[in-house]
Coordinates of C-alpha atoms in Angstrom, one line a residue:
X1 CA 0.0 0.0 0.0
X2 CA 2.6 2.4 1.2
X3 CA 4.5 1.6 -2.3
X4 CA 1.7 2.4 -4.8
X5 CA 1.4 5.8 -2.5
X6 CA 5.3 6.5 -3.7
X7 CA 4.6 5.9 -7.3
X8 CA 1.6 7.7 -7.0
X9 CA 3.3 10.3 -6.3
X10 CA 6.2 9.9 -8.7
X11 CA 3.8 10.2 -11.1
X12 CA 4.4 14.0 -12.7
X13 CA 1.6 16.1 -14.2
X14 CA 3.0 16.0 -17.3
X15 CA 3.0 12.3 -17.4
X16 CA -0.2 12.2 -16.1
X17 CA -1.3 14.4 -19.0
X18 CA 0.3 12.7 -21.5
X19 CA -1.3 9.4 -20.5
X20 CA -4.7 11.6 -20.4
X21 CA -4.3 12.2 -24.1
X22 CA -3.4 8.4 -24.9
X23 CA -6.2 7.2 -23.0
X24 CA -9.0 10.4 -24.4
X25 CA -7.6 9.0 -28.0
X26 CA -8.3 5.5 -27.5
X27 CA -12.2 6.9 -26.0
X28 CA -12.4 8.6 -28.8
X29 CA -11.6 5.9 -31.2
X30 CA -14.0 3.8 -29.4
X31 CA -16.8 5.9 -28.2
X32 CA -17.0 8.0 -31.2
X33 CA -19.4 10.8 -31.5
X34 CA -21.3 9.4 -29.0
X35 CA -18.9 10.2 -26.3
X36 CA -19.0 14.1 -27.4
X37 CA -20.8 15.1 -24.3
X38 CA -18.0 14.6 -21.5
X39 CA -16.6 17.8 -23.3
X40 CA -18.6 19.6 -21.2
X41 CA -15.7 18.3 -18.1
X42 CA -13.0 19.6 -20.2
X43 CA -15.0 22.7 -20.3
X44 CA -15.6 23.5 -17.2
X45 CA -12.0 22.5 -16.4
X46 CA -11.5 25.2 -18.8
X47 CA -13.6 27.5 -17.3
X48 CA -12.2 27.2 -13.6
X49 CA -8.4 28.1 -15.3
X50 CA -10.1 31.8 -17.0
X51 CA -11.6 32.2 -13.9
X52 CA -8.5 33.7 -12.6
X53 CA -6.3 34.2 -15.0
X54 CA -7.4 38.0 -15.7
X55 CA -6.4 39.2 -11.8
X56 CA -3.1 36.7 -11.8
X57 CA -1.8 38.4 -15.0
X58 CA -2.9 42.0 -13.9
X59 CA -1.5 41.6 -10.6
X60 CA 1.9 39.6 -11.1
X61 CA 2.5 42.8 -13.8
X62 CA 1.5 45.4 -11.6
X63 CA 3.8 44.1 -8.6
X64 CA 6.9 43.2 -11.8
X65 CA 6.7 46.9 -12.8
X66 CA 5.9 48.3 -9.0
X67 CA 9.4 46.6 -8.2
X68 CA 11.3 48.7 -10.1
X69 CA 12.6 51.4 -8.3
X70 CA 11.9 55.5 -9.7
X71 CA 15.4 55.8 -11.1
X72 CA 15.0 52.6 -13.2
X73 CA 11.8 53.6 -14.5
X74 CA 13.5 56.3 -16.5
X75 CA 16.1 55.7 -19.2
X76 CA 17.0 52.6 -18.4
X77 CA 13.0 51.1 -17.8
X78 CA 12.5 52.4 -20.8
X79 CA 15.1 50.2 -22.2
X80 CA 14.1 47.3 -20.7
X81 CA 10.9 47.6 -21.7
X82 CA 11.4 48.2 -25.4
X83 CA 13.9 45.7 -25.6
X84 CA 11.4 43.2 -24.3
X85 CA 8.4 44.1 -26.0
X86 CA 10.2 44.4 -29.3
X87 CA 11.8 40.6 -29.0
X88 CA 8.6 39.2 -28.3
X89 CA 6.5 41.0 -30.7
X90 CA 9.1 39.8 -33.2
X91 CA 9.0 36.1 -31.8
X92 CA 4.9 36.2 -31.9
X93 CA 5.8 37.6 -35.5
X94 CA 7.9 34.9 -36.5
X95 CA 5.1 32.3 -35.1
X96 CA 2.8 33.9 -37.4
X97 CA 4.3 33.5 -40.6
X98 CA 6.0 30.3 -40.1
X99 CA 2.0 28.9 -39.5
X100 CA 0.8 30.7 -42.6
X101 CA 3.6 29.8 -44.7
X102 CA 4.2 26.0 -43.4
X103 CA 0.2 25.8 -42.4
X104 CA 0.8 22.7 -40.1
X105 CA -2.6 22.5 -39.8
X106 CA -4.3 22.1 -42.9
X107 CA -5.3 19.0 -44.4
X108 CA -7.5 18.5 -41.5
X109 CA -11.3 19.8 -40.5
X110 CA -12.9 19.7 -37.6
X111 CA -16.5 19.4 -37.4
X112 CA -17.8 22.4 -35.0
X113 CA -20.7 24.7 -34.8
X114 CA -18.4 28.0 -35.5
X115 CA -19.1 29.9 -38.7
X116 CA -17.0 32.1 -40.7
X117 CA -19.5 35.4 -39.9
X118 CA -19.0 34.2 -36.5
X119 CA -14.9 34.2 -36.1
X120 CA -15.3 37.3 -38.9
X121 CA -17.5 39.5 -36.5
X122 CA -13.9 39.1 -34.3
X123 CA -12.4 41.0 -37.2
X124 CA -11.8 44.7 -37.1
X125 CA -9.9 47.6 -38.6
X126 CA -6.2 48.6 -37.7
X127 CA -7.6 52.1 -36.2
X128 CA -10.4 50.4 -34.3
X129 CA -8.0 47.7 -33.0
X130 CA -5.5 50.4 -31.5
X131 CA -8.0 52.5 -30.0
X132 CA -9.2 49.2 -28.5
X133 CA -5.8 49.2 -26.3
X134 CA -7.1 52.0 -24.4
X135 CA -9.5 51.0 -21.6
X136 CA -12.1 53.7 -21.0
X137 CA -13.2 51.2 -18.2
X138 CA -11.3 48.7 -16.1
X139 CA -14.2 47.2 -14.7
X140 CA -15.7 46.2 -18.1
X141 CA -12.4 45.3 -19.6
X142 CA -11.9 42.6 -16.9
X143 CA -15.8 41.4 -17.0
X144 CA -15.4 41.4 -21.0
X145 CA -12.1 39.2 -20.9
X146 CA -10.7 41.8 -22.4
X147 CA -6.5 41.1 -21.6
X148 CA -4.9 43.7 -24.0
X149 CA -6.6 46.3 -22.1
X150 CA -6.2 44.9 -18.4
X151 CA -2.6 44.7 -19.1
X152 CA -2.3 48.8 -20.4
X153 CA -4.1 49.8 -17.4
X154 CA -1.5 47.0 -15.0
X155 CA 1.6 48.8 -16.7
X156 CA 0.2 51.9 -15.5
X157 CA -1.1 51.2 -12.4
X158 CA 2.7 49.5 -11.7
X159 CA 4.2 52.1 -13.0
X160 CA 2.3 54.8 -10.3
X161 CA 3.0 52.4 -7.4
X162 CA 6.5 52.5 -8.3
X163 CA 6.5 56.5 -8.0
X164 CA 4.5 56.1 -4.8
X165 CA 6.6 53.7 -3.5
X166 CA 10.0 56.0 -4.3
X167 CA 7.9 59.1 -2.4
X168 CA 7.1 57.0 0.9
X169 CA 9.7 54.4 0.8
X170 CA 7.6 51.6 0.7
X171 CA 4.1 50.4 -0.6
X172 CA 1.6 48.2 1.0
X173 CA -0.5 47.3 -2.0
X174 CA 2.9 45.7 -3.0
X175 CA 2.8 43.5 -0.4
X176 CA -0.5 42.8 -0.4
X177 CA -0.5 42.1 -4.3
X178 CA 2.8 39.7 -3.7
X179 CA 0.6 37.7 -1.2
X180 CA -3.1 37.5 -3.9
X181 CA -0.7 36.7 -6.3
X182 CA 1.2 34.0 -4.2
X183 CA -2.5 32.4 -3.4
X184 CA -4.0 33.1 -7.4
X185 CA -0.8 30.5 -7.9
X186 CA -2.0 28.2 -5.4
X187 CA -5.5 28.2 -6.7
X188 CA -3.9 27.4 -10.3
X189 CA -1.9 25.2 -9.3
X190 CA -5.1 22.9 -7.2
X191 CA -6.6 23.5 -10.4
X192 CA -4.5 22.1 -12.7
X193 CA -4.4 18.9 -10.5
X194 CA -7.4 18.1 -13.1
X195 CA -6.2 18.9 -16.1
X196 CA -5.1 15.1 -16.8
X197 CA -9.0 14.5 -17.1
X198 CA -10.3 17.8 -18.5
X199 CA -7.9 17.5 -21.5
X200 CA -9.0 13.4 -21.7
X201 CA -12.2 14.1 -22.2
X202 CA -11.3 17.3 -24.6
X203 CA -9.5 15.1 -26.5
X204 CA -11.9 12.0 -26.3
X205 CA -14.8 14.4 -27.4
X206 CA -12.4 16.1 -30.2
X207 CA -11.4 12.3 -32.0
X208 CA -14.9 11.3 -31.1
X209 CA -16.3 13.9 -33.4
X210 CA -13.2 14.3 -36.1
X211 CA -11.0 10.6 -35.9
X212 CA -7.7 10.1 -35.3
X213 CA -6.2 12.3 -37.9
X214 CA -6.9 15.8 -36.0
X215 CA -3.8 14.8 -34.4
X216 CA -1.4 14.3 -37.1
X217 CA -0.9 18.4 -37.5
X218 CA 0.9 18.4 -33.8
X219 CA 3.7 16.3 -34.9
X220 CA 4.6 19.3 -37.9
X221 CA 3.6 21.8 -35.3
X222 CA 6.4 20.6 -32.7
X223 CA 8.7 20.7 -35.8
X224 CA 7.7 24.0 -37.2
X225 CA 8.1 25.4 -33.6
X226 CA 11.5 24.1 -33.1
X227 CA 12.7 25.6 -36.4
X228 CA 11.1 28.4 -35.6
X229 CA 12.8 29.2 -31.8
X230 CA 16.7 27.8 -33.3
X231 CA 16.0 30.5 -36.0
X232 CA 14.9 33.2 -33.6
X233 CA 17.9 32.6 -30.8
X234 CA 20.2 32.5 -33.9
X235 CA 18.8 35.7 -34.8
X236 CA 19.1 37.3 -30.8
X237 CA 22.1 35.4 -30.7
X238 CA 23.8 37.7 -33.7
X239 CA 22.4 40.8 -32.6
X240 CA 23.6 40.8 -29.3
X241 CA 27.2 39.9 -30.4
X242 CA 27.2 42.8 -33.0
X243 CA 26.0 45.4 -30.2
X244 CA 28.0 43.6 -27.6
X245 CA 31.6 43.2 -29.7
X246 CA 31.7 39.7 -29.2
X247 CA 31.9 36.4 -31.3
X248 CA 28.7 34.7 -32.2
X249 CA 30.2 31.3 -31.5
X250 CA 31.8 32.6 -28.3
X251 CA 28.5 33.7 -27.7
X252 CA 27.0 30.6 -28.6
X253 CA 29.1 28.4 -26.3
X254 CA 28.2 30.9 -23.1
X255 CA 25.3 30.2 -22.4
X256 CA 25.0 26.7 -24.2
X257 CA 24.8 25.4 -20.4
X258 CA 21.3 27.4 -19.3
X259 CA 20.4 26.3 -22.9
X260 CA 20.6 23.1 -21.6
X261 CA 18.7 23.1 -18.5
X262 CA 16.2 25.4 -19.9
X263 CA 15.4 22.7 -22.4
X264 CA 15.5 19.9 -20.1
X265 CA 13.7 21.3 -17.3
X266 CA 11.1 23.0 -19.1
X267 CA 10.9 25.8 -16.2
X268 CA 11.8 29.2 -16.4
X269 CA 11.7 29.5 -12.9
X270 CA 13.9 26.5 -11.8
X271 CA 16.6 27.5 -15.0
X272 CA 16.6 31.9 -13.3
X273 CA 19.4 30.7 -11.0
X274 CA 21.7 29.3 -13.8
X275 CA 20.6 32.3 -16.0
X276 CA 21.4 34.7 -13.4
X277 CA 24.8 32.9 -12.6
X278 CA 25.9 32.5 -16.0
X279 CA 25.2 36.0 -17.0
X280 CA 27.6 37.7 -14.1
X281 CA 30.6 35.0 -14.5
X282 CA 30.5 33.8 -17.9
X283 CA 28.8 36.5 -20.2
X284 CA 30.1 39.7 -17.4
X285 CA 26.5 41.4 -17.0
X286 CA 26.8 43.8 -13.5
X287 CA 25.4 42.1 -10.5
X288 CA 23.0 45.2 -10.8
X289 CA 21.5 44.5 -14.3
X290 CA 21.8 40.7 -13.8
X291 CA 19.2 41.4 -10.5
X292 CA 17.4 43.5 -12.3
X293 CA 17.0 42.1 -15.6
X294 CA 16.5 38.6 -15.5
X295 CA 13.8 38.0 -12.9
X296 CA 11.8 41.0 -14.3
X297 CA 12.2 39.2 -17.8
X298 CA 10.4 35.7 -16.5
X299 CA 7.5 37.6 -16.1
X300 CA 7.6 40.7 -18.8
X301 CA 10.0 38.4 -21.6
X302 CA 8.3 35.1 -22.7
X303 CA 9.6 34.8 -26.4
X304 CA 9.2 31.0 -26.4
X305 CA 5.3 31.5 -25.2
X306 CA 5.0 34.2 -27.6
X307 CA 5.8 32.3 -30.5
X308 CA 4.0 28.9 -29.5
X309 CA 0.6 31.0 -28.9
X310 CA 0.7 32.7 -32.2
X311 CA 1.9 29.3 -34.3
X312 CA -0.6 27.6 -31.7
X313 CA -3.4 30.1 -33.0
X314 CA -3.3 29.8 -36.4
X315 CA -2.7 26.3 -36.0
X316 CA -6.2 25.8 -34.3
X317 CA -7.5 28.4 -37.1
X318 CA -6.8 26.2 -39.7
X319 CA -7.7 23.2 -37.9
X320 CA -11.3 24.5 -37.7
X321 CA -11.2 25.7 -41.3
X322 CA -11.1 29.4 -40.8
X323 CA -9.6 32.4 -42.4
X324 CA -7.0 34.1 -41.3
X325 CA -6.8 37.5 -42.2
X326 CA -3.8 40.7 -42.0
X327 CA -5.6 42.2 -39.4
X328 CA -6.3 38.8 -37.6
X329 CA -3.2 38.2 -37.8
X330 CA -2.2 41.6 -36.0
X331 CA -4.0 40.7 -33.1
X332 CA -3.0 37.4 -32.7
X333 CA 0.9 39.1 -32.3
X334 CA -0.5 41.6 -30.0
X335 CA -2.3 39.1 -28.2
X336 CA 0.2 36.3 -27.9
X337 CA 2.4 39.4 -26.8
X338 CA 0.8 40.4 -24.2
X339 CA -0.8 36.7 -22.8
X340 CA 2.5 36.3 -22.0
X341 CA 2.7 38.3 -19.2
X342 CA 2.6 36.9 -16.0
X343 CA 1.7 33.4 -16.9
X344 CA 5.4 32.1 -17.2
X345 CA 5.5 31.4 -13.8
X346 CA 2.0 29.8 -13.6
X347 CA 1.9 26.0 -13.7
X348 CA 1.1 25.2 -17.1
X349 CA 1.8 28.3 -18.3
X350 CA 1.3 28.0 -22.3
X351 CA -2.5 26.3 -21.4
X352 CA -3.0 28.9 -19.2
X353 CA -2.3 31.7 -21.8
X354 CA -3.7 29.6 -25.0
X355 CA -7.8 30.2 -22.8
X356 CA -7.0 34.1 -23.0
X357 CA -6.2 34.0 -26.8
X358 CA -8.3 31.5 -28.3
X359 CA -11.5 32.6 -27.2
X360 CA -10.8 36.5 -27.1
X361 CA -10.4 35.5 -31.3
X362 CA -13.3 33.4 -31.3
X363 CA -11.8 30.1 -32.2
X364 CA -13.3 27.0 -30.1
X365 CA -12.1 26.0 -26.8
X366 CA -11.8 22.5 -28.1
X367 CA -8.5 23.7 -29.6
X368 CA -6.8 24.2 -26.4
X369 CA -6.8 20.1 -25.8
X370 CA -5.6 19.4 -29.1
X371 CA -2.4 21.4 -27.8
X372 CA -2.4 20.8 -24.0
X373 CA -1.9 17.6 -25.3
X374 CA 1.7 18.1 -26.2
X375 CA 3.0 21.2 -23.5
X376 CA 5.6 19.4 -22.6
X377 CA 7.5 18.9 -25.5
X378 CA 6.3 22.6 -27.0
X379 CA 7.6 23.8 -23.1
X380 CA 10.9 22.3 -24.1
X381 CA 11.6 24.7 -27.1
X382 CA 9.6 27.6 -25.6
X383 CA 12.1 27.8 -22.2
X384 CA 14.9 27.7 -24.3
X385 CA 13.7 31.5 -25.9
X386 CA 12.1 32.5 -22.6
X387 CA 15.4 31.8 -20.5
X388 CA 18.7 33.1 -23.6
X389 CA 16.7 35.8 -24.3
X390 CA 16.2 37.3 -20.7
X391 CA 20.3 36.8 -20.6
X392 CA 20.8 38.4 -24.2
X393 CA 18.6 41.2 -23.1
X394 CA 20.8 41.7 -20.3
X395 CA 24.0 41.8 -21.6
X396 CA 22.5 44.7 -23.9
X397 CA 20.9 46.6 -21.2
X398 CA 24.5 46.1 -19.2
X399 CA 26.2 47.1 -22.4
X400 CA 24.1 50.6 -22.7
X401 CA 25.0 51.1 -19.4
X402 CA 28.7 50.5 -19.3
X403 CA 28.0 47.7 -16.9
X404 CA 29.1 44.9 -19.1
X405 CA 32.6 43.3 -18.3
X406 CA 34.7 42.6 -22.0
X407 CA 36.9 40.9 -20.5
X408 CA 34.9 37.7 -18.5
X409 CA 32.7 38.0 -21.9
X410 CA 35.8 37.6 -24.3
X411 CA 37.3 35.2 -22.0
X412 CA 37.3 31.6 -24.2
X413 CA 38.3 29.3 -21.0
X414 CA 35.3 30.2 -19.1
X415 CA 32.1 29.1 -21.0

């Protein structure tokens, strides 16, 4: 008895998820469309994970930009900031066109009650999706679902508490935001103790309903996405040794070792004290910008999520048969952008963020299983871009700032 309690317990969510899938395949296969109603457990699975996810995201980026001290908000937030936001717009970007070029997921259609006036009517005009950004009020954006605009009014709301904090020297709501956000974790974290049999019966109702070959897209997904993050680190990779006078291979070989435990972990959070290490002794980032940079990063620099969500996106667009347009296509960068925030460090992080963007584009929940189904192996590619980019980022902000040691970077016996 007190054996099957250990492997009980060795039993990891991810296996148990895995296994989940296998076994929702097989029910499926056998069940067929008759077994389409136990979606409605995967559903409310679903449900309980956006029930939440608003008030983590707003208040994990309120308390990430409150952090920063008055002086840091100035040139050098700024640079943060753009230096962030520009690498993961670019990695959503990438994400895009790779889906609409490779289109892993054509040659399958699922059967679902969505029409194209229906996922059109989420369609809009480049004006009226930028004066959508700005939330007139907070109150509906959050009731609506609407993240882009929670997320404007969190930057600014973190970036006031910082102020206020610099004037009094501390701030309460900091404190108290650090301890909601600590329990919103918890709360995830309980409730993702039942995603093994929400996504089974997602995926039992989804092969019920379509067969077997819905499935067949993920394997040129996982490929396309791999492609797709080696292309963008090579690309980050090259930049930074340009700006930073440094080798590319050199480089390369640094931080080859938080590569390697970013990949094989699959955590950002369990690879930050590698990254952090590394970037002071082997790539000569300040202690300062290391402190500053990196943690701040795990929340505000996702790369890796960014480009899974948008390839993700269209993926389950053209799963279900629908049109993607420019301007759909616009949002889904700004949206896998800004999903990011926050939900790094949220168990499960990439189905967490895939229920704000899916349904905020008016694609069917149903897509969520069909990748839930292989997070793991998507995490592995996604924490490498999530991790070497927070540590490329920082060598350029320690670079601008004169902070940035030549000579532990340059030096060939220490990566």
């Amino acid at each position: 008895m007190e054996n099957s309690k250990k492997t009980k317990k060795r039993i990891s969510l991810t296996n148990q998820i895995i296994a989940a899938m296998v076994l929702g395949i097989i029910a499926g296969l056998i069940g067929g469309k008759a077994i389409a109603p136990v979606e409605v457990v995967g559903n409310i699975f679903l449900r309980l994970i956006q029930m939440s996810v608003i008030v983590l995201i707003m208040g994990a980026v309120i308390e990430a930009v409150g952090r920063l001290e008055v002086s840091e908000l100035g040139n050098l937030g700024v640079k943060i900031l753009i230096l962030f936001g520009v690498s993961t717009i670019i990695a959503a970007a990438i994400g895009c066109i790779f889906g609409m070029v490779l289109q892993p997921g054509r040659g399958v259609l699922i059967e679902t009650d969505l029409n194209a006036a229906a996922f059109a009517a989420k369609e809009m005009s480049l004006q009226d999706m930028l004066l959508s950004f700005a939330p007139n009020n907070i109150v509906n954006a959050m009731t609506e679902g609407n993240m882009i605009q929670v997320i404007v009014f969190a930057i600014l709301f973190g970036i006031g508490t910082s102020i206020m904090k610099g004037k009094k020297g501390s701030s309460r709501i900091l404190d108290l935001l650090e301890e909601v956000n600590g329990i919103l974790i918890e709360m995830v974290s309980k409730i993702m103790i039942f995603a093994p049999i929400g996504i089974g019966a997602l995926i039992a109702a989804t092969v019920g309903k379509s067969g077997v070959g819905i499935l067949l897209p993920l394997i040129k997904f996982l490929l396309i996405l791999a492609v797709g993050t080696f292309l963008h680190l090579a690309f980050c990779v090259a930049v930074t040794a340009a700006y930073c006078k440094t080798g590319f291979f050199n480089l390369s070989r640094k931080i080859a070792n938080m590569t390697v435990v970013a990949f094989t972990t699959t955590s950002s959070a369990v690879t930050l004290p590698v990254k952090m290490k590394d970037s002071e002794e082997k790539l000569g980032v300040s202690k300062r910008i290391s402190d500053l940079v990196n943690p701040l990063g795990m929340s505000l620099n996702s790369n890796g999520l960014a480009m899974f969500l948008s390839l993700a996106v269209v993926t389950i667009a053209q799963i279900y048969g629908q049109e993607v347009t420019i301007e759909m296509l616009l949002k889904i960068v700004v949206l896998a952008s800004l999903a990011c925030l926050g939900t790094v460090v949220v168990p499960g992080g990439g189905i967490v963020a895939l229920t704000i963007v899916v349904p905020s584009l008016g694609l069917p929940l149903g897509g969520i299983a069909i990748m839930a189904g292989i997070d793991w192996f998507s995490g592995m590619f996604r924490t490498i871009l999530n991790v070497d980019v927070d540590a490329l980022a920082a060598m350029m902000i320690a670079k601008s700032a004169g902070e940035l040691d030549d000579n532990i970077l340059n030096n060939h016996t220490g990566g």
